[in-house]
Coordinates of C-alpha atoms in Angstrom, one line a residue:
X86 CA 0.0 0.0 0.0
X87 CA 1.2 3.6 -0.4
X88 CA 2.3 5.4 2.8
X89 CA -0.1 9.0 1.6
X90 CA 1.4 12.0 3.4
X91 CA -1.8 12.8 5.4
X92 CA -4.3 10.3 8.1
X93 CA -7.3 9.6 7.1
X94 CA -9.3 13.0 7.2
X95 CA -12.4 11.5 8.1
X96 CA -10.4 10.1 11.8
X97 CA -10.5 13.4 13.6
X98 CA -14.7 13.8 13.3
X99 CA -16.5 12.1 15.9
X100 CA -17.9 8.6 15.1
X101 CA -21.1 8.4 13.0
X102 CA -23.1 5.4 12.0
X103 CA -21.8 4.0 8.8
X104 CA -23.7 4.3 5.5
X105 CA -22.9 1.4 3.0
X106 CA -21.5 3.5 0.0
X107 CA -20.8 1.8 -3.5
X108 CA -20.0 3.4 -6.8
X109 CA -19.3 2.2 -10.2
X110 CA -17.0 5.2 -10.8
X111 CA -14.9 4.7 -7.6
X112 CA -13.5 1.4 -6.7
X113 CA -12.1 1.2 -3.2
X114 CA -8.1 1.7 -3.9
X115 CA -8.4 1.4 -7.7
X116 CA -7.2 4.5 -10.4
X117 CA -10.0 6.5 -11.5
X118 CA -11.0 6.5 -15.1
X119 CA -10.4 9.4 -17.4
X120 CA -14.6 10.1 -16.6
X121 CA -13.5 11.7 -13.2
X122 CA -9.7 13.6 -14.3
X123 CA -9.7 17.2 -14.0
X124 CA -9.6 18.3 -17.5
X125 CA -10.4 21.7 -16.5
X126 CA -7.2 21.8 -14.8
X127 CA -5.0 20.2 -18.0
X128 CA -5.1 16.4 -17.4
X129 CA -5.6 15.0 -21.0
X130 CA -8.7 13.4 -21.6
X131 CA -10.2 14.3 -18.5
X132 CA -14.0 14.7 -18.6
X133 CA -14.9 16.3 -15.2
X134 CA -17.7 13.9 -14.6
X135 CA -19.2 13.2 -11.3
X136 CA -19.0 9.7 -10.2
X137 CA -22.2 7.3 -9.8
X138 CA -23.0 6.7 -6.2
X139 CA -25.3 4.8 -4.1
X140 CA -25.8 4.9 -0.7
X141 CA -28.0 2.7 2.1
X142 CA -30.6 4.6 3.6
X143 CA -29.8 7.2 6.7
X144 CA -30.8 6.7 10.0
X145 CA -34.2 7.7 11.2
X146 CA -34.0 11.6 11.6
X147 CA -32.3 11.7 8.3
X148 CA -33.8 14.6 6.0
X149 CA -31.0 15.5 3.3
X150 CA -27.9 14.1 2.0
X151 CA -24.0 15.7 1.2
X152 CA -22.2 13.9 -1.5
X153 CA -18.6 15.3 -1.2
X154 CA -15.4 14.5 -3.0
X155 CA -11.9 15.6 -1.5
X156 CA -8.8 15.3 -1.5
X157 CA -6.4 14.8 1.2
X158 CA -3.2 14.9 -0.4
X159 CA -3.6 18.1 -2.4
X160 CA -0.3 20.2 -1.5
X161 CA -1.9 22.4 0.3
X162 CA -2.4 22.7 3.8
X163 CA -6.5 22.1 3.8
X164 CA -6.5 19.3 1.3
X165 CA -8.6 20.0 -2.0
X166 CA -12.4 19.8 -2.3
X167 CA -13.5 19.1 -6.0
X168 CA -17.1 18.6 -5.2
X169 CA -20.2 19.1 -2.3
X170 CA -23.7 18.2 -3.3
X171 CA -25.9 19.4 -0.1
X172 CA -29.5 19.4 0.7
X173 CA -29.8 16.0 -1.7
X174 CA -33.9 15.2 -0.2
X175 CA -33.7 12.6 1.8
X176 CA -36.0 9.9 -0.6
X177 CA -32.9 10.0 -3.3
X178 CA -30.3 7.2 -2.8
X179 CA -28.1 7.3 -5.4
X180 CA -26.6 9.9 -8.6
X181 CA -25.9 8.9 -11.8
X182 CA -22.6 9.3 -13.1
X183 CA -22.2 12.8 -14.9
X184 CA -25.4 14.3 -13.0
X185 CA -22.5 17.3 -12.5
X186 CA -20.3 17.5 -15.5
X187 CA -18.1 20.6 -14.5
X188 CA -20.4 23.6 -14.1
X189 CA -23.3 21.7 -15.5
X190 CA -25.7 20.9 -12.7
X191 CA -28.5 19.8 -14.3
X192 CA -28.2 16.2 -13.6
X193 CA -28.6 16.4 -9.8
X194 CA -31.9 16.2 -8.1
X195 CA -34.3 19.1 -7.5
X196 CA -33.5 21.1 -4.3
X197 CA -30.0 20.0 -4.6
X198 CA -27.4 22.8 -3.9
X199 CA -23.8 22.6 -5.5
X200 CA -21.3 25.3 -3.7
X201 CA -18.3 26.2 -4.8
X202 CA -15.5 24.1 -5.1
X203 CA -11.6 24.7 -4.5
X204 CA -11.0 25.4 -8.5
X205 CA -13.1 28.0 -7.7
X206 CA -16.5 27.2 -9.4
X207 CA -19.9 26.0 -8.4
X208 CA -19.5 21.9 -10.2
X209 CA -17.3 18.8 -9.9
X210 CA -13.8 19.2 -11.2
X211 CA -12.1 15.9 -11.5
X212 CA -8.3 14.8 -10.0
X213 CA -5.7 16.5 -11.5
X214 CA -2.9 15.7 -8.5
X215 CA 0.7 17.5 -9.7
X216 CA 2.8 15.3 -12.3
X217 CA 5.5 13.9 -9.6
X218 CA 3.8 14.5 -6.3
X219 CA 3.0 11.4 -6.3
X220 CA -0.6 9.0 -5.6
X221 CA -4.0 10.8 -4.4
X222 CA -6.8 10.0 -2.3
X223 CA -10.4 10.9 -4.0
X224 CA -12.1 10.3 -0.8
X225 CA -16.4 9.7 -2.2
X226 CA -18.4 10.3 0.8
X227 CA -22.1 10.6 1.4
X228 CA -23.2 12.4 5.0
X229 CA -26.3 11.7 6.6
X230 CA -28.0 14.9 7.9
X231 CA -30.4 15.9 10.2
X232 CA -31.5 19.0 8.3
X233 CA -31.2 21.0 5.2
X234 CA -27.9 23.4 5.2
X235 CA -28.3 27.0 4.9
X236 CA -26.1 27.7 2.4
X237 CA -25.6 31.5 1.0
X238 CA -24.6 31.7 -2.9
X239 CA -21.2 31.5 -1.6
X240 CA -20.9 29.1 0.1
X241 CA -17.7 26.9 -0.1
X242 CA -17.0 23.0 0.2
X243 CA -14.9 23.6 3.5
X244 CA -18.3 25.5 5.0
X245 CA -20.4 22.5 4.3
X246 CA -17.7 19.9 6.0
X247 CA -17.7 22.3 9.3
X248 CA -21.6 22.0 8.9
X249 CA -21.3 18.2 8.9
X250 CA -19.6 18.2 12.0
X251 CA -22.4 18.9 14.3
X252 CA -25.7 17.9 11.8
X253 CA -24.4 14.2 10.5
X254 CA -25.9 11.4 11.5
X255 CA -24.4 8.9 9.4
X256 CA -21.3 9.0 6.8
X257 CA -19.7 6.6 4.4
X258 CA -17.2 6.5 1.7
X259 CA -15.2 5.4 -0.8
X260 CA -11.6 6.2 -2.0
X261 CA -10.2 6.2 -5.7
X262 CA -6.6 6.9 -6.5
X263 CA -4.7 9.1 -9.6
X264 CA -1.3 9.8 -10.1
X265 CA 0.4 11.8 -12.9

């Protein structure tokens, strides 16, 4: 396995519930495909595509969903977020992959809110780690949450994680990997 620079950043929040997570974008430790590379940020042939996910249902209580993706091994001393879905209504279980293709949102279910991720846009930007730094974590998690997230227009990916810490109920996830 590959020592990663950073813990698991998942280790430091207290202990939720688990939700059963699955994708058929992001298998657990495997390279992502060219769907989810960053070709907004100059990886060749990547589309920017959200990943499919699934997720088991949240514990009673539940009301809304967070689909996040992030990684921990970004140079940077907060990691890099490349995507946060909140407010997903509690009845959906699942997005299809490409329901956020870059800026385009219109894939994503109704009351849905997309904020701003760290390339500086309101989408999914894919992994686009720095040729030579070596293997990233995608981290795919879903968040159980007690309540919708007030969320002003801008509103960024690191302001929905700090919301997560005292609203979650439940969290799961699944890791990909890209080098360059």
């Amino acid at each position: 396995m590959t020592d990663f620079r950073v813990p698991d950043p998942y280790a430091a929040l207290p202990d939720l519930p688990a939700l059963e997570v699955t994708s058929e974008s992001f298998t657990e430790g495997a390279t992502l495909s060219a769907a989810q590379l960053g070709g907004k940020m100059g990886v060749e042939g990547g589309e920017d595509r959200s990943p499919q996910v699934s997720w088991s249902a949240g514990p009673e209580g539940t009301r809304t969903y967070v689909v996040t993706v992030f990684d921990p091994d970004a140079p940077t001393a907060s990691g890099f977020w490349h995507w946060s879905v909140a407010n997903i209504p509690a009845e959906v279980t699942s997005l299809p992959e490409g329901a956020c293709t870059g800026d385009d949102t219109s894939g994503l279910p109704e009351g849905a809110v997309v904020v701003r991720n760290d390339a500086g846009f309101k989408g999914f930007v894919g992994a686009a780690p720095p040729a030579g730094h070596g293997p990233h974590r995608y981290i795919l998690a879903v968040h159980a949450v007690g309540d919708e997230i007030e969320l002003g227009d801008d509103a960024s990916c690191a302001f929905v994680g700090f919301n997560l810490f005292g609203q979650g109920l439940a969290r799961g996830a699944v890791t990909g990997i890209f080098e360059q």
